[in-house]
mmCIF file of C-alpha atoms in Angstrom:
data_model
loop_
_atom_site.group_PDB
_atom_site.id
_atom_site.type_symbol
_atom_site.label_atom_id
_atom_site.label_comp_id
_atom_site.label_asym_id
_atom_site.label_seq_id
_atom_site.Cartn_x
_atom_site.Cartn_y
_atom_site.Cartn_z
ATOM 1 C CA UNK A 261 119.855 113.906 96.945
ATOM 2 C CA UNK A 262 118.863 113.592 100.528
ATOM 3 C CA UNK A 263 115.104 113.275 102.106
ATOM 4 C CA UNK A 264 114.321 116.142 104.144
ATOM 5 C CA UNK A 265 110.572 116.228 104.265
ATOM 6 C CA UNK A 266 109.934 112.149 105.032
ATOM 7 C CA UNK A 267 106.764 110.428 105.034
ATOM 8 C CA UNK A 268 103.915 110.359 107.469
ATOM 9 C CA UNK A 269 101.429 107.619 106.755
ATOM 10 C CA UNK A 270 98.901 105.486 108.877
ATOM 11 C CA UNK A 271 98.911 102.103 106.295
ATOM 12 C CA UNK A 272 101.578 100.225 104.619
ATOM 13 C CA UNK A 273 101.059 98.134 102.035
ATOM 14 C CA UNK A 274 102.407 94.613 102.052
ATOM 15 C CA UNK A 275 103.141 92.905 98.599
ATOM 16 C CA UNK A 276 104.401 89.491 97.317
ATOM 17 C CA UNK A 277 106.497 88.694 94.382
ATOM 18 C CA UNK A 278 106.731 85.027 92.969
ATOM 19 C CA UNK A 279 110.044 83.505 92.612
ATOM 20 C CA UNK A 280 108.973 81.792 89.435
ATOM 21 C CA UNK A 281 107.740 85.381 87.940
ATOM 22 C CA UNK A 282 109.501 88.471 89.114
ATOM 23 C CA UNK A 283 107.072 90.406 86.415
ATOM 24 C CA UNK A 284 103.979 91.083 88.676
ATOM 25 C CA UNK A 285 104.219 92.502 91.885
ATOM 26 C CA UNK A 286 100.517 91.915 94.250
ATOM 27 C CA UNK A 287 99.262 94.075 96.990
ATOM 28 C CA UNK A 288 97.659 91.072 99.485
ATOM 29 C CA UNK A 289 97.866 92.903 103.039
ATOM 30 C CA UNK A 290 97.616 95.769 104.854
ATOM 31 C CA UNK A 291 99.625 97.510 108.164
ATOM 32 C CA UNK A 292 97.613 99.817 110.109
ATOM 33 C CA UNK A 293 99.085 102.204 112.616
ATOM 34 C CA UNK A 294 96.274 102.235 115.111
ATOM 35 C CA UNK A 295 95.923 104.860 118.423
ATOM 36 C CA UNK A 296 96.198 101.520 120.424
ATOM 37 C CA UNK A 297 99.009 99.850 118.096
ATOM 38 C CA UNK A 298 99.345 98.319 114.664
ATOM 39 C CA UNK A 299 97.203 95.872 113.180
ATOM 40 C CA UNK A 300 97.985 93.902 110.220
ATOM 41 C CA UNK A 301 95.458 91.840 107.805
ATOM 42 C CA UNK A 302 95.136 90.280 104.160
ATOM 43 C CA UNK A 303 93.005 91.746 101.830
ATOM 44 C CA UNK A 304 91.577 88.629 100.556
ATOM 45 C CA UNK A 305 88.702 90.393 98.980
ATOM 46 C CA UNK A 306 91.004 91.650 96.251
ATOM 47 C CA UNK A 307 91.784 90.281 92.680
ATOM 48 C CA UNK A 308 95.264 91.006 93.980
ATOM 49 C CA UNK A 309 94.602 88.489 96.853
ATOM 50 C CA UNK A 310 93.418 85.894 94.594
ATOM 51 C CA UNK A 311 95.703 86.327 91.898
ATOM 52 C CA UNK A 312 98.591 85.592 94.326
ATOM 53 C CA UNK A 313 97.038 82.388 95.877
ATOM 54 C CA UNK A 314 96.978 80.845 92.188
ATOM 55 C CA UNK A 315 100.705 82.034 91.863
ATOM 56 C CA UNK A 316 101.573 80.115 95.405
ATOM 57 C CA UNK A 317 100.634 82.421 97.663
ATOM 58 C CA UNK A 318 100.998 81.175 101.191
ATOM 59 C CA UNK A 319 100.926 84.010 103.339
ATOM 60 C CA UNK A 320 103.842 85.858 105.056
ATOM 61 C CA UNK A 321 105.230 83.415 107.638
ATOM 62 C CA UNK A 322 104.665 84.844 111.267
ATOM 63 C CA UNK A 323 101.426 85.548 110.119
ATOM 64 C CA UNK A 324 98.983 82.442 108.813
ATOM 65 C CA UNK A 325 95.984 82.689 106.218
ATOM 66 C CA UNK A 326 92.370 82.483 107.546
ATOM 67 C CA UNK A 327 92.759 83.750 110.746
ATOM 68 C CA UNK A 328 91.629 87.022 110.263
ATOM 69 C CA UNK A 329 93.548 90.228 111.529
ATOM 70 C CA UNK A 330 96.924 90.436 114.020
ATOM 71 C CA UNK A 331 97.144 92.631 116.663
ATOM 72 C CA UNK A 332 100.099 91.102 119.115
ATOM 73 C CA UNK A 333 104.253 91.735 118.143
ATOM 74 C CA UNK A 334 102.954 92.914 114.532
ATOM 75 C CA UNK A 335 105.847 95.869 114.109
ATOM 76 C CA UNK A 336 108.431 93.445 115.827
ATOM 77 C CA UNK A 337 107.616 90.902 113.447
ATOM 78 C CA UNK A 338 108.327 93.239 110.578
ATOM 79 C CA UNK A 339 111.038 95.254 111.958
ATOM 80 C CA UNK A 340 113.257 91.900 112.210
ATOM 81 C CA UNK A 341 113.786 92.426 108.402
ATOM 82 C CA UNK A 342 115.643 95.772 109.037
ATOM 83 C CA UNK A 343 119.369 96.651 110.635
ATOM 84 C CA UNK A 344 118.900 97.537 114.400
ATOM 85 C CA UNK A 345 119.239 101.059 114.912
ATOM 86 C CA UNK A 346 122.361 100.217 117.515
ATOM 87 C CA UNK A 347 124.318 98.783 114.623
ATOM 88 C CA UNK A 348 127.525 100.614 113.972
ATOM 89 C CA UNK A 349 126.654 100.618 110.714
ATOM 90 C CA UNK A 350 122.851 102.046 110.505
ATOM 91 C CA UNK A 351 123.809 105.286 109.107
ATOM 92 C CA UNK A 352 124.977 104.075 106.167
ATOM 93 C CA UNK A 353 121.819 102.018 106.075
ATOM 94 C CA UNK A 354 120.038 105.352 106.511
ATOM 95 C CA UNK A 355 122.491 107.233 103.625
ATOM 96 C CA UNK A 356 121.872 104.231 101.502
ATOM 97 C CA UNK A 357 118.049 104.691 100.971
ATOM 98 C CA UNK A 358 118.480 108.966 101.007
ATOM 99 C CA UNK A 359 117.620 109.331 104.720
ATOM 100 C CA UNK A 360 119.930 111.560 107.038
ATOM 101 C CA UNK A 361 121.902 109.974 108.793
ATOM 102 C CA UNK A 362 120.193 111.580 112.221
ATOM 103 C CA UNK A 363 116.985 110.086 110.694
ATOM 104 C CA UNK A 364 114.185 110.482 113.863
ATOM 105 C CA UNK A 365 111.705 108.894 112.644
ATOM 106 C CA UNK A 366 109.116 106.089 113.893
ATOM 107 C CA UNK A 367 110.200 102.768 113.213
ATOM 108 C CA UNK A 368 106.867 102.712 111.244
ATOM 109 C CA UNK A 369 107.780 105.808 109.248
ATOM 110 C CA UNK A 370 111.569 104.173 108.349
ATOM 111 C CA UNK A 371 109.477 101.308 107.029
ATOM 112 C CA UNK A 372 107.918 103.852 105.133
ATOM 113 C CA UNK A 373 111.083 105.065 103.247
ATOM 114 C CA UNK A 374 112.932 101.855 102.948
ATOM 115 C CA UNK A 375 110.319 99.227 103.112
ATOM 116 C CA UNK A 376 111.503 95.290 103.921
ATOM 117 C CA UNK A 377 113.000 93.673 101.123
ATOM 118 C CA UNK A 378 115.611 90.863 101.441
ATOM 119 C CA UNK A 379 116.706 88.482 98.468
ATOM 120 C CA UNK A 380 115.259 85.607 100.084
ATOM 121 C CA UNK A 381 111.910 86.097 99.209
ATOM 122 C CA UNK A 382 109.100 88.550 98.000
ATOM 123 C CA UNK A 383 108.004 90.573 100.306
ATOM 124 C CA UNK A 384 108.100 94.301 100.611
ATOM 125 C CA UNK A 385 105.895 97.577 102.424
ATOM 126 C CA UNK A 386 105.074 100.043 100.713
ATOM 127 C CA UNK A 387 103.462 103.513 101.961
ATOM 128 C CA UNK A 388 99.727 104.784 101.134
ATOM 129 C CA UNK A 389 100.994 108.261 100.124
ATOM 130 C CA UNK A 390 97.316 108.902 99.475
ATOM 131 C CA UNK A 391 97.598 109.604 103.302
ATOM 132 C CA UNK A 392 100.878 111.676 103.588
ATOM 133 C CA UNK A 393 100.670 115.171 104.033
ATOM 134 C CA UNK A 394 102.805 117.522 101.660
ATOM 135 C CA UNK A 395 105.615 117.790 101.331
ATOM 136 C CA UNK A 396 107.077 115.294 100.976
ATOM 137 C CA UNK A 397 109.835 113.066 99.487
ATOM 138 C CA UNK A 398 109.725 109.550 98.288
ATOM 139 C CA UNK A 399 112.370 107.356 96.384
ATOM 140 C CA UNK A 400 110.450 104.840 94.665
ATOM 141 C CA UNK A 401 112.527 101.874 92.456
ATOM 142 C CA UNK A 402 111.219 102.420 89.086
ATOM 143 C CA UNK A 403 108.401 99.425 87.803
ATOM 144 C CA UNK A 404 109.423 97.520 84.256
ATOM 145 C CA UNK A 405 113.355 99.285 83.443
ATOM 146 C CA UNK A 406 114.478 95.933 82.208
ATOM 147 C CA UNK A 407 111.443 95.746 79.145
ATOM 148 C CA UNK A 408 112.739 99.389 78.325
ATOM 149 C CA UNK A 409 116.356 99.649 79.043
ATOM 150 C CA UNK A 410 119.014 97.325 78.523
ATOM 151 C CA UNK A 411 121.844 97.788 81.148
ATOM 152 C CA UNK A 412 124.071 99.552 79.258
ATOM 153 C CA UNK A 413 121.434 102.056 78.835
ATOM 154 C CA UNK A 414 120.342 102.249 82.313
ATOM 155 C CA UNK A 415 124.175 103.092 83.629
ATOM 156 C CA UNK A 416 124.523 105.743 80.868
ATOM 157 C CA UNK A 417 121.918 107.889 82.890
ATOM 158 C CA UNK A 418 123.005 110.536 84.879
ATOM 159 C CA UNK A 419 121.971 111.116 88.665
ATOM 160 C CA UNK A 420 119.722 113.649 89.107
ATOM 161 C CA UNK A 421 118.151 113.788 85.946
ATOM 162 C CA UNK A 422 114.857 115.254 85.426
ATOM 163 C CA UNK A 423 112.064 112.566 85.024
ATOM 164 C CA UNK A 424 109.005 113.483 83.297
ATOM 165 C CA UNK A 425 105.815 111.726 84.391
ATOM 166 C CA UNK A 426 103.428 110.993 81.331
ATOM 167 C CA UNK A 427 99.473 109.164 81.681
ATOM 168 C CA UNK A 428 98.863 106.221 79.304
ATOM 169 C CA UNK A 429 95.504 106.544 79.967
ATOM 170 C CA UNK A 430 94.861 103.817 77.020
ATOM 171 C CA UNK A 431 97.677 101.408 78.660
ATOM 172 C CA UNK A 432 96.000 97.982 77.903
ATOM 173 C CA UNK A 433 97.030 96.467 81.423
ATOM 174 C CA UNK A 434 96.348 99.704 83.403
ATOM 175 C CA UNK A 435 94.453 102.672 82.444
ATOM 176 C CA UNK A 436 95.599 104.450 85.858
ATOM 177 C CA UNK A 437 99.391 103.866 84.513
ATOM 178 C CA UNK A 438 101.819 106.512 84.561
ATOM 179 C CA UNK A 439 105.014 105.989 82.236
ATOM 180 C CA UNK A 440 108.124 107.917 83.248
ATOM 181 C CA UNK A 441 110.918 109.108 80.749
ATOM 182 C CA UNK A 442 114.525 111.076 80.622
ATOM 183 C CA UNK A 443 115.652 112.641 78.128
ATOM 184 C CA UNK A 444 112.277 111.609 76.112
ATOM 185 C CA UNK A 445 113.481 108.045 76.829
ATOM 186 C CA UNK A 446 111.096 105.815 78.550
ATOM 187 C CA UNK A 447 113.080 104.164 81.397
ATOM 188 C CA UNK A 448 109.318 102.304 83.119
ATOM 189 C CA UNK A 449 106.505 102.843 85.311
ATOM 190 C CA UNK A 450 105.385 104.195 88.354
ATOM 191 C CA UNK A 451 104.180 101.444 90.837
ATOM 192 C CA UNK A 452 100.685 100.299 90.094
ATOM 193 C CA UNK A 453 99.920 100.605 93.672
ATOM 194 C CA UNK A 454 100.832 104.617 93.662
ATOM 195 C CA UNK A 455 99.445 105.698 90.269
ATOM 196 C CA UNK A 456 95.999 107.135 91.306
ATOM 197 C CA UNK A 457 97.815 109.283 93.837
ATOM 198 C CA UNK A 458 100.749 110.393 91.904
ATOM 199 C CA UNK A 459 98.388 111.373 89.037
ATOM 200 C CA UNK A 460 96.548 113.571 91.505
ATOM 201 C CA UNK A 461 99.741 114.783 92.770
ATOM 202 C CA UNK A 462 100.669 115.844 88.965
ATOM 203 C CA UNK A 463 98.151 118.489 89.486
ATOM 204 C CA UNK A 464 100.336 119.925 91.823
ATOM 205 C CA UNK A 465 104.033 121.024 92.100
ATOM 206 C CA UNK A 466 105.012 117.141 91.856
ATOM 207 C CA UNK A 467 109.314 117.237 90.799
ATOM 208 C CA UNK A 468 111.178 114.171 89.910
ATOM 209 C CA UNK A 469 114.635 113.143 89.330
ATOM 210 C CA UNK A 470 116.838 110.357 88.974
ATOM 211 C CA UNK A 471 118.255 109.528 92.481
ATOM 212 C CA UNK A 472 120.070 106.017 92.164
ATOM 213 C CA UNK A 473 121.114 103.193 88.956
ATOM 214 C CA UNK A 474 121.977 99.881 89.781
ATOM 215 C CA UNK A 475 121.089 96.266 89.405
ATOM 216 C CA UNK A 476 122.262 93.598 87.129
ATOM 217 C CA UNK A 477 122.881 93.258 83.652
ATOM 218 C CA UNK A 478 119.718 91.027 84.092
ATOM 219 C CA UNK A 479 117.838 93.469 86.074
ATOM 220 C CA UNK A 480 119.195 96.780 85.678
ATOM 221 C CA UNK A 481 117.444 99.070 88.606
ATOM 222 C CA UNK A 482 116.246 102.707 88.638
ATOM 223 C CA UNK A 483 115.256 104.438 91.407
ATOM 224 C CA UNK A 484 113.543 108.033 91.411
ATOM 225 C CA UNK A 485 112.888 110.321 94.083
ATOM 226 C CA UNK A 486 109.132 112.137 94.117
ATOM 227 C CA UNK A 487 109.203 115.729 95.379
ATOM 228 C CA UNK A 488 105.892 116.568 96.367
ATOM 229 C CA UNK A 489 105.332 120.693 97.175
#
C-alpha cells in the first residue's frame, strides 16, 4: 500500500509527549513554510501550550521559550532528526513509511509523511491537512490501540483491512472525536489534532485501510492510511 498522491501543506504541527505520561499527546508549535523560508514558533496562547508547561514542558532544544518566533537554520534544525537522503539505505527509509522509493518531494513535504520521531524523546510534526489539496494519501499511527486492543488482538488484524470512521460526537474528552473500527471492532482514534478535517473529509470520498501493525506487547501500534478523492 504505497503513497502515490503525497501531501502538500504550508504548516506542520509540532507536538510533545511526556516521558512520565505517554497518554496525551500536545500541539505547542507551529512550522511555517514561508515564500522567503520557514519560520517556526510556540503557540503559547493555547490550553495545549499551557497544559504542557505544567507536564515539564521546556521547549524543543535548538529552539528556547520566550523568544518569540525563529527564522535562521529552522528546516536544518529539524531535518537532523531524519536519514540523509545520500544514505545507502534511504529507500528503505522511504518504503518503510509507504513512500516510493523515487520519493521527490521537498524535504518539508517528507516531514510531512514521516514526521520526526526518535525514542529519545517526544517530539513529532505533524501536517495541517486542512491545507492539502485532494487527493491525497496519509498514513497516520492510530491514537489509544492499547485501551482497545490487547496485542494479541492487534497482530490478528489483517493488512489492508477496511477501517470505518465513526463521530462520537458525545465523547466526554472530545466532541470533535472520530473513533475508527475493523471488522465492527474499535481498534482507537483519529489524532485529536486531525479530527475537524477528517470529519469534513467524511463528506467526501474519504477510504481507509489498515496499512501497518506493530509495537509492543505494551504498546501494540496501528497505523492506517487516509485516501482522500
Amino acid at each position: 500500500m504505497m503513497i502515490e498522491n503525497s501531501i502538500h501543506v504550508n504548516t506542520l504541527f509540532l507536538t510533545w509527549q511526556s516521558n512520565r505520561d505517554r497518554n496525551q499527546r500536545y500541539l505547542v508549535g507551529a512550522l511555517k513554510k514561508l515564500e522567503s523560508g520557514f519560520e517556526f514558533s510556540y503557540l503559547t496562547e493555547t490550553q495545549d501550550y499551557s497544559d504542557a508547561l505544567e507536564q515539564g514542558f521546556l521547549g524543543y532544544p535548538a529552539f528556547p521559550l520566550n523568544k518569540g518566533s525563529f527564522t535562521n537554520d529552522v528546516m536544518t534544525t529539524f531535518m537532523k532528526r531524519l536519514p540523509p537522503r545520500s544514505r545507502r539505505d534511504f529507500k528503505k527509509y522511504l518504503v518503510n513509511h509507504h513512500l516510493p522509493v523515487d520519493f521527490n518531494g521537498s524535504d518539508f513535504d517528507l516531514i510531512a509523511h514521516t514526521g520526526i520521531q526518535l525514542p529519545s524523546d517526544g517530539f513529532d510534526l505533524i501536517p495541517n491537512l486542512e491545507e492539502a489539496d485532494i487527493p491525497f494519501e496519509y498514513l497516520m499511527e492510530v491514537a489509544g490501540t492499547r485501551y482497545h486492543l490487547s496485542f494479541e488482538q492487534s497482530v490478528e488484524i489483517l493488512l489492508g483491512s477496511k477501517v470505518d470512521l465513526h463521530c462520537e460526537n458525545e465523547n466526554e474528552f472530545d466532541c470533535n472525536a472520530v473513533a475508527m473500527f475493523v471488522n465492527q471492532i474499535k481498534i482507537g482514534y483519529v489524532n485529536k489534532l486531525l479530527c475537524q478535517t477528517v470529519r469534513k473529509l467524511m463528506v467526501r470520498d474519504l477510504n481507509c485501510y489498515v496499512a501497518q501493525v506493530s509495537g509492543t506487547v505494551e504498546r501494540p501500534l496501528i497505523y492506517v492510511m487516509l485516501s482522500a478523492k
